[in-house]
Amino acid sequence: MYAHNSILGLVAFMPDETFWGWVPASMEYKLEEAIESIGLDNAMMIEYFNLMTKIFLTIGVPMFCIIGPMNCAFGGFAAGEDHLSYFSFGNVEFGSWLYWVHAFVTWGVVFVVTSNLYDGQRKFLPHRYAWLRKMAEKRANTIMVDHIPEHLRSDAKLADFFEKIIPGDNNVKSAYVTKDTTHLLHLSTQLKKDEAALHQAKAQWVKNEEEGKGRPTMGGCCGGREVDCIDHYTKEIQDLQPKVAEEREKVQKQAEEVGGVNLSNGFVTFNDRMSAEVALRLTGITADKSELILEPPPEPSDIQWADFTQDQTARQGREILGYALTVGLYFAYMPIVVAVTNLADVIDLGALDTVWDSVAPTLGLQIMVAFLPTFLITIYKFCFTLKAAAWAQHKLQAWYFWFQLFFVCLIAAIGTNVVEFTETMFTDPFSLPGVLADTLP
């Protein structure tokens, strides 16, 4: 990937075409160069990895080289036969003077992490500001509007509404309410397919002429009549073109009226960026707080137009299904882990059984941890109105955090009975600190 960017001239440094050529190329990269070539988000992902590496080395090396040997030598061997815990806090006996050392170490870890995070944020902000200043004018001056009430569902009505509530005159450049173009989309798609097929048929004819063959044909199977491909697709296109034009004119005429083909979401573009920023911060602009939800628009290439045309009732039904599937996955998580582990335990691999026994006990957990993001992202893409592909990643980030918290951090407290733990959490929340204190390592 890096070499391809070098060939295209997106980056100045050309890596050596050797097995280890990527190493100096990676070391030579500059953040500003990465932002220009792969975008701010991808460049910040690299910087985030560098930040985590720095934190890990700052904390990990002293912990392993100093604190670990101290736990092993002076901890009192509380771990017993658990040799893997000799370097850990589990090897420190109760009341040991090392408790005071670990108290200071804990605050040292907090200081290292927070100071590095603040430093990384401080370095990131200038690049964020630069990215905002370079944003395309149309995107910077546009807001996305959702849940448009019935009486504002036309381009003119929506533009007039925002013109009135924004201070000053001549603020709104244009307004566009999403249109229901289902039939027009079907006709346009079919027209494009026929035009592509005609282009391919003409190219095939040129090749056939060079080989001394006739014009390409289609059909003729099971006693059917063969037809000339070029004539067939030419006729199809001639039939579809007036239908597409007629349907487009029909949609444009209906769009001038309130409601009809006009749906409940759209975009408003202002003449300047300040007006757009003011509009995004408006609250309580209608009596119903669920109406006119204002958001910054996503990247134009990332917009999923099919989600804009979803039926409101069907949309709510799919969202309920999505939440139900997410909750179902939460309660099914541990039973699936236990089932896969038990299934793995009954498998006999003969001479490799010793190796298998070291893998099988955690196999179910490994499989679920690996596939959990796939399960969640599938639910969100199928059930939720996202409007942009990146929104699925945002939902995944939020929900995946809670799954990680419950099934990684709190796994010892949950055990194998998720239902019982959840019931305790809601019916007797004051007992939760005691449960966590008794079960967590």
PDB file of C-alpha atoms in Angstrom, residues 331-346 360-366 368 411 414-418:
ATOM      1  CA  PHE A 331     -27.636 -13.258  27.408  1.00  0.00           C
ATOM      2  CA  ALA A 332     -26.465 -15.903  24.902  1.00  0.00           C
ATOM      3  CA  TYR A 333     -22.797 -14.917  25.167  1.00  0.00           C
ATOM      4  CA  MET A 334     -21.770 -17.066  28.149  1.00  0.00           C
ATOM      5  CA  PRO A 335     -23.952 -20.105  27.261  1.00  0.00           C
ATOM      6  CA  ILE A 336     -22.317 -20.169  23.809  1.00  0.00           C
ATOM      7  CA  VAL A 337     -18.855 -19.867  25.380  1.00  0.00           C
ATOM      8  CA  VAL A 338     -19.593 -22.754  27.776  1.00  0.00           C
ATOM      9  CA  ALA A 339     -21.193 -24.877  25.024  1.00  0.00           C
ATOM     10  CA  VAL A 340     -18.220 -24.482  22.671  1.00  0.00           C
ATOM     11  CA  THR A 341     -15.772 -25.188  25.511  1.00  0.00           C
ATOM     12  CA  ASN A 342     -17.658 -28.327  26.594  1.00  0.00           C
ATOM     13  CA  LEU A 343     -17.803 -29.503  22.996  1.00  0.00           C
ATOM     14  CA  ALA A 344     -14.061 -28.971  22.663  1.00  0.00           C
ATOM     15  CA  ASP A 345     -13.425 -30.926  25.872  1.00  0.00           C
ATOM     16  CA  VAL A 346     -15.035 -34.117  24.535  1.00  0.00           C
ATOM     17  CA  ALA A 360      -9.848 -26.146  24.603  1.00  0.00           C
ATOM     18  CA  PRO A 361     -10.769 -24.504  27.967  1.00  0.00           C
ATOM     19  CA  THR A 362     -10.633 -21.018  26.450  1.00  0.00           C
ATOM     20  CA  LEU A 363     -11.670 -21.926  22.913  1.00  0.00           C
ATOM     21  CA  GLY A 364     -15.295 -20.798  23.340  1.00  0.00           C
ATOM     22  CA  LEU A 365     -14.253 -17.451  24.792  1.00  0.00           C
ATOM     23  CA  GLN A 366     -11.692 -16.912  22.010  1.00  0.00           C
ATOM     24  CA  MET A 368     -16.875 -15.304  20.822  1.00  0.00           C
ATOM     25  CA  ILE A 411     -16.142 -12.152  33.848  1.00  0.00           C
ATOM     26  CA  ILE A 414     -20.597 -13.002  36.121  1.00  0.00           C
ATOM     27  CA  GLY A 415     -19.370 -16.601  35.988  1.00  0.00           C
ATOM     28  CA  THR A 416     -21.513 -18.785  33.770  1.00  0.00           C
ATOM     29  CA  ASN A 417     -24.897 -17.388  34.855  1.00  0.00           C
ATOM     30  CA  VAL A 418     -25.452 -14.069  33.086  1.00  0.00           C
TER      31      VAL A 418
END
